[in-house]
XYZ file of C-alpha atoms in Angstrom:
362
model
C 117.735 -42.954 -46.100
C 118.974 -44.994 -43.144
C 120.993 -42.569 -41.055
C 123.628 -44.345 -38.945
C 126.043 -41.481 -38.275
C 124.512 -39.900 -35.195
C 127.958 -39.253 -33.697
C 128.492 -36.686 -36.460
C 125.216 -34.848 -35.930
C 121.621 -35.615 -35.058
C 118.268 -34.530 -36.480
C 116.556 -31.695 -34.648
C 113.922 -33.082 -32.294
C 110.445 -31.848 -33.342
C 109.643 -30.788 -29.777
C 112.891 -28.842 -29.558
C 111.918 -27.076 -32.774
C 108.477 -26.269 -31.379
C 110.098 -24.834 -28.253
C 112.253 -22.617 -30.487
C 109.466 -21.468 -32.796
C 108.056 -18.606 -30.639
C 111.546 -17.133 -30.269
C 112.039 -17.168 -34.032
C 108.709 -15.495 -34.791
C 106.947 -13.659 -31.960
C 109.427 -13.155 -29.111
C 112.638 -12.409 -30.966
C 113.800 -9.474 -28.862
C 117.426 -8.825 -27.924
C 118.005 -10.204 -24.432
C 120.410 -7.362 -23.645
C 117.790 -4.637 -24.044
C 115.746 -3.293 -21.087
C 112.353 -2.813 -22.815
C 109.564 -5.427 -22.700
C 110.662 -7.492 -25.714
C 114.204 -7.597 -24.335
C 112.970 -8.584 -20.881
C 110.900 -11.399 -22.382
C 113.940 -12.630 -24.249
C 116.129 -12.384 -21.140
C 113.633 -14.410 -19.104
C 113.601 -17.201 -21.701
C 117.391 -17.172 -21.976
C 117.857 -17.471 -18.225
C 115.259 -20.228 -17.997
C 117.227 -22.178 -20.614
C 120.457 -21.555 -18.705
C 118.913 -22.761 -15.447
C 117.467 -25.885 -17.088
C 120.859 -26.852 -18.533
C 122.592 -26.183 -15.216
C 120.094 -28.348 -13.365
C 120.567 -31.164 -15.899
C 124.302 -31.410 -15.158
C 124.368 -30.560 -11.455
C 125.683 -27.020 -11.936
C 124.560 -23.524 -10.950
C 123.027 -21.251 -13.566
C 125.841 -18.706 -13.349
C 128.324 -21.450 -14.279
C 126.775 -21.976 -17.747
C 128.005 -19.814 -20.641
C 126.396 -20.086 -24.070
C 128.730 -20.455 -27.073
C 128.451 -21.249 -30.774
C 129.142 -24.948 -30.129
C 131.639 -27.485 -28.915
C 134.555 -26.181 -30.951
C 134.332 -22.688 -29.478
C 133.834 -24.096 -25.984
C 136.925 -26.294 -26.319
C 139.012 -23.449 -27.711
C 137.881 -21.116 -24.950
C 138.854 -23.564 -22.216
C 142.222 -24.480 -23.764
C 143.313 -20.959 -24.644
C 141.896 -18.889 -21.798
C 141.580 -20.844 -18.539
C 143.990 -21.322 -15.664
C 147.027 -19.825 -14.014
C 149.210 -18.548 -16.838
C 152.205 -18.688 -14.548
C 152.189 -22.308 -15.674
C 152.798 -22.890 -19.364
C 152.006 -26.555 -19.989
C 148.730 -27.964 -21.357
C 148.335 -31.748 -21.291
C 145.771 -33.419 -23.537
C 145.106 -37.008 -24.481
C 146.285 -38.522 -27.757
C 142.674 -39.363 -28.679
C 141.144 -35.894 -28.262
C 138.968 -34.273 -30.927
C 140.724 -31.849 -33.264
C 138.818 -29.005 -31.589
C 141.082 -29.605 -28.583
C 144.247 -30.725 -30.378
C 144.302 -27.811 -32.808
C 143.437 -25.323 -30.071
C 146.804 -26.259 -28.543
C 148.791 -24.941 -31.514
C 151.438 -22.501 -30.370
C 151.149 -23.666 -26.761
C 153.524 -25.867 -24.817
C 151.770 -29.210 -24.791
C 152.330 -32.791 -23.728
C 150.292 -35.840 -24.749
C 148.673 -38.377 -22.462
C 148.703 -41.804 -24.179
C 145.787 -44.189 -24.627
C 145.885 -47.969 -24.393
C 144.701 -50.411 -27.059
C 141.089 -49.946 -25.952
C 141.300 -46.160 -26.254
C 141.351 -45.552 -22.487
C 143.516 -42.571 -21.546
C 146.496 -43.305 -19.284
C 147.142 -40.334 -16.990
C 150.163 -41.552 -15.061
C 152.421 -38.579 -15.859
C 150.594 -35.322 -15.150
C 153.199 -32.624 -14.728
C 153.348 -30.210 -11.777
C 153.934 -27.533 -14.441
C 150.561 -28.184 -16.070
C 148.151 -25.251 -16.271
C 145.364 -27.380 -17.696
C 144.647 -31.046 -18.403
C 141.985 -31.888 -21.005
C 140.445 -35.334 -21.527
C 137.143 -36.038 -23.267
C 134.312 -37.917 -21.561
C 133.327 -40.086 -24.543
C 135.700 -40.649 -27.450
C 134.105 -39.519 -30.700
C 135.451 -42.313 -32.959
C 135.363 -45.282 -30.590
C 132.599 -44.327 -28.171
C 134.873 -45.183 -25.231
C 133.876 -43.624 -21.922
C 137.054 -42.248 -20.375
C 137.923 -42.398 -16.629
C 137.478 -38.641 -16.294
C 136.771 -38.577 -12.583
C 140.078 -40.289 -11.746
C 142.086 -38.171 -14.187
C 140.555 -34.931 -12.869
C 141.578 -35.943 -9.363
C 145.173 -36.549 -10.504
C 145.237 -33.193 -12.302
C 144.057 -31.364 -9.198
C 146.715 -33.063 -7.083
C 149.284 -31.435 -9.378
C 147.573 -28.039 -9.114
C 146.182 -28.078 -12.675
C 142.684 -27.245 -13.853
C 140.751 -30.014 -15.579
C 138.714 -29.538 -18.762
C 136.427 -32.182 -20.203
C 135.132 -32.216 -23.774
C 131.720 -33.803 -23.189
C 130.419 -33.033 -26.681
C 129.936 -36.695 -27.625
C 128.600 -37.705 -24.214
C 126.137 -34.934 -23.353
C 122.566 -36.203 -23.503
C 123.748 -39.810 -23.830
C 125.077 -40.239 -20.289
C 123.932 -38.805 -16.981
C 126.504 -36.137 -16.166
C 127.063 -34.479 -12.803
C 129.897 -31.966 -12.980
C 130.421 -32.025 -9.208
C 130.733 -35.796 -9.161
C 133.111 -35.768 -12.139
C 135.246 -33.126 -10.452
C 135.735 -31.046 -13.605
C 136.520 -27.340 -13.671
C 135.363 -26.791 -17.245
C 133.129 -28.865 -19.513
C 132.134 -28.380 -23.168
C 128.927 -29.430 -24.915
C 127.190 -28.924 -28.267
C 123.429 -29.136 -28.889
C 123.510 -30.792 -32.312
C 124.901 -33.999 -30.788
C 121.696 -34.579 -28.774
C 118.998 -33.576 -31.268
C 119.249 -29.865 -30.578
C 119.936 -27.069 -33.085
C 123.310 -26.474 -34.702
C 125.345 -23.404 -33.876
C 124.791 -23.466 -30.115
C 126.667 -25.050 -27.227
C 127.848 -24.169 -23.778
C 130.884 -24.117 -21.559
C 130.468 -24.992 -17.903
C 132.937 -22.997 -15.793
C 133.081 -23.916 -12.114
C 132.720 -20.893 -9.844
C 136.109 -19.423 -9.022
C 137.846 -20.901 -12.069
C 140.135 -18.265 -13.619
C 139.163 -17.638 -17.254
C 139.403 -14.715 -19.663
C 137.274 -14.034 -22.780
C 138.013 -15.650 -26.116
C 135.461 -13.519 -28.001
C 135.518 -9.757 -27.401
C 132.816 -7.148 -27.925
C 129.836 -6.468 -25.699
C 129.168 -7.471 -22.112
C 127.009 -10.517 -22.778
C 127.403 -13.724 -20.748
C 128.591 -11.868 -17.640
C 131.186 -10.041 -19.722
C 132.988 -13.254 -20.683
C 131.510 -14.090 -24.099
C 130.530 -11.206 -26.367
C 127.861 -11.368 -29.058
C 124.084 -11.109 -29.220
C 122.680 -14.213 -27.559
C 121.274 -16.973 -29.780
C 118.001 -17.047 -27.891
C 115.939 -19.527 -29.918
C 118.791 -22.002 -30.110
C 119.491 -21.764 -26.378
C 115.834 -22.605 -25.723
C 115.997 -25.483 -28.229
C 119.189 -26.842 -26.667
C 117.672 -26.866 -23.175
C 114.558 -28.657 -24.405
C 116.534 -31.230 -26.411
C 118.700 -32.033 -23.397
C 115.634 -32.376 -21.177
C 114.011 -34.753 -23.650
C 117.140 -36.904 -23.934
C 117.513 -37.263 -20.185
C 113.815 -38.006 -19.765
C 114.097 -41.228 -21.813
C 117.807 -41.982 -21.348
C 117.664 -45.488 -19.856
C 115.036 -46.738 -22.309
C 117.000 -45.266 -25.211
C 120.200 -46.950 -24.023
C 118.480 -50.354 -23.956
C 117.115 -49.744 -27.451
C 120.541 -48.771 -28.784
C 122.222 -51.830 -27.277
C 119.591 -53.990 -28.974
C 120.337 -52.314 -32.323
C 124.041 -53.129 -31.883
C 123.277 -56.828 -31.410
C 120.921 -56.917 -34.378
C 123.530 -55.347 -36.664
C 126.325 -57.659 -35.501
C 124.128 -60.703 -36.024
C 123.157 -59.492 -39.512
C 126.841 -59.367 -40.506
C 126.827 -63.152 -40.469
C 130.182 -64.630 -41.466
C 131.812 -61.309 -42.406
C 135.234 -61.101 -40.689
C 135.663 -57.974 -38.609
C 137.299 -56.564 -35.501
C 135.312 -54.466 -33.044
C 137.539 -51.720 -31.696
C 137.452 -50.946 -27.969
C 135.392 -54.094 -27.487
C 136.352 -54.447 -23.822
C 136.059 -50.814 -22.747
C 132.941 -49.058 -21.414
C 131.249 -47.423 -24.417
C 128.296 -45.295 -25.387
C 125.355 -47.528 -26.387
C 124.706 -47.723 -30.119
C 128.299 -46.827 -30.977
C 130.287 -49.289 -33.114
C 133.802 -48.907 -34.518
C 134.284 -51.903 -36.826
C 137.394 -52.781 -38.817
C 137.124 -55.070 -41.838
C 140.378 -56.699 -43.016
C 141.203 -56.307 -46.720
C 138.279 -53.938 -47.198
C 138.418 -50.192 -47.688
C 136.297 -48.219 -45.267
C 135.983 -45.448 -47.845
C 134.751 -47.904 -50.475
C 132.285 -49.358 -48.009
C 130.984 -45.883 -47.163
C 130.398 -45.011 -50.825
C 128.780 -48.342 -51.709
C 126.402 -48.056 -48.786
C 125.698 -44.443 -49.708
C 124.447 -45.733 -53.081
C 121.985 -47.813 -51.060
C 120.968 -44.695 -49.083
C 122.742 -45.776 -45.906
C 124.859 -43.142 -44.151
C 127.786 -44.033 -41.899
C 131.298 -42.711 -41.327
C 134.858 -43.847 -41.878
C 135.956 -42.368 -38.559
C 135.735 -38.782 -37.367
C 133.477 -36.869 -39.721
C 135.900 -33.944 -39.572
C 138.357 -36.110 -41.552
C 135.866 -36.983 -44.313
C 137.678 -35.004 -47.046
C 141.024 -36.667 -46.387
C 141.932 -40.301 -46.945
C 144.302 -40.948 -44.070
C 144.491 -43.110 -41.004
C 142.791 -41.448 -38.068
C 145.030 -40.185 -35.274
C 142.771 -42.055 -32.858
C 143.287 -45.407 -34.575
C 147.024 -44.738 -34.632
C 146.967 -43.905 -30.920
C 145.381 -47.264 -30.020
C 147.942 -49.107 -32.156
C 145.548 -50.472 -34.793
C 147.487 -51.859 -37.745
C 147.273 -49.987 -41.042
C 145.220 -52.625 -42.876
C 142.506 -52.678 -40.221
C 142.624 -48.894 -39.858
C 141.935 -48.430 -43.578
C 138.992 -50.789 -43.266
C 137.402 -49.055 -40.285
C 133.909 -47.586 -40.241
C 131.971 -45.900 -37.457
C 128.296 -46.810 -37.117
C 126.332 -44.788 -34.573
C 122.643 -45.272 -34.009
C 120.176 -42.838 -32.481
C 116.910 -43.398 -30.662
C 115.065 -42.751 -33.929
C 116.667 -45.750 -35.629
C 114.647 -48.973 -35.840
C 115.473 -52.649 -35.524
C 114.762 -53.108 -39.231
C 117.248 -50.362 -40.048
C 119.963 -51.960 -37.918
C 119.419 -55.269 -39.671
C 119.465 -53.561 -43.078
C 122.830 -51.917 -42.335
C 124.365 -55.248 -41.328
C 122.991 -57.009 -44.407
C 124.190 -54.210 -46.679
C 127.742 -54.476 -45.314
C 127.631 -58.230 -45.794
C 126.433 -57.698 -49.376
C 129.445 -55.508 -50.132
C 131.784 -58.091 -48.587
C 130.259 -60.983 -50.559
C 130.828 -59.006 -53.772
C 134.471 -58.496 -52.842
C 134.166 -54.945 -51.460
């Protein structure tokens, strides 16, 4: 299989798995217990926390382990800020983990332009929290988070950033970005599924979303997922170690695929915006993205028709609507996202396969 849907999830890095192995077999103690096995587990957990903090310019006590990006987003949206203010402002191109977390809350939308870049010209002085993602999960657009965070703070609001799609693929410094809260998920950067973290800047008011024991400084109950925390820290370290070389490789794969398309007519969405390398949102006129997905699947090529979370529903993505893409192009849109493990031959094969479907009247 040629896997070209790395924005949906990524394969577990073998070295991340090896880092996890001892904590699945030999050192599986409960990190909340005071005896030797518990102390060993606690030491490993705190080492993972410190490694993640160092990778993003944070302090260890600002990193809270969660079950993934969705929980981290929900926690920030539902539980952070001065609740004397009622309004939450989020962009029109946010992931559903943010949009649906706003249900039942007073919300206002920040629009995006035709390239998918969020326009934050109307942040309200009533806003408790503003949330804008760092890298858009359907288009790959890198949002102007630093500038938007500054505008939010001028209005007295906290700023949350969903960095799930960006973590491990960009160098992130939370101090430089100016964020108060930031979400990440390990499975997007070749770590294990079911683990993520929420960065919470010291002094940021936040209450628990999950209740029970006193884990995670009393803010996130539940027995810690030790092995996965270790695997996440190692996967992030590995990604950042080779980041620039990987980015060059991914940009080369983009060019190879586009050249292999030949004379196929298409529109590249967000073509003029800063984007994650290896991330292509392509719209084919008079072609169904769903049909293209299934015909390539028969050739053992995996890609997406937009956000993977929408894969069971045939409807135009809210992101493509937000950037004003016409319905015909929206229906013919696919998302192709390469990872460092993909090869030049694979990129060429994907392009040729799409062209083959088009030639046959796909």
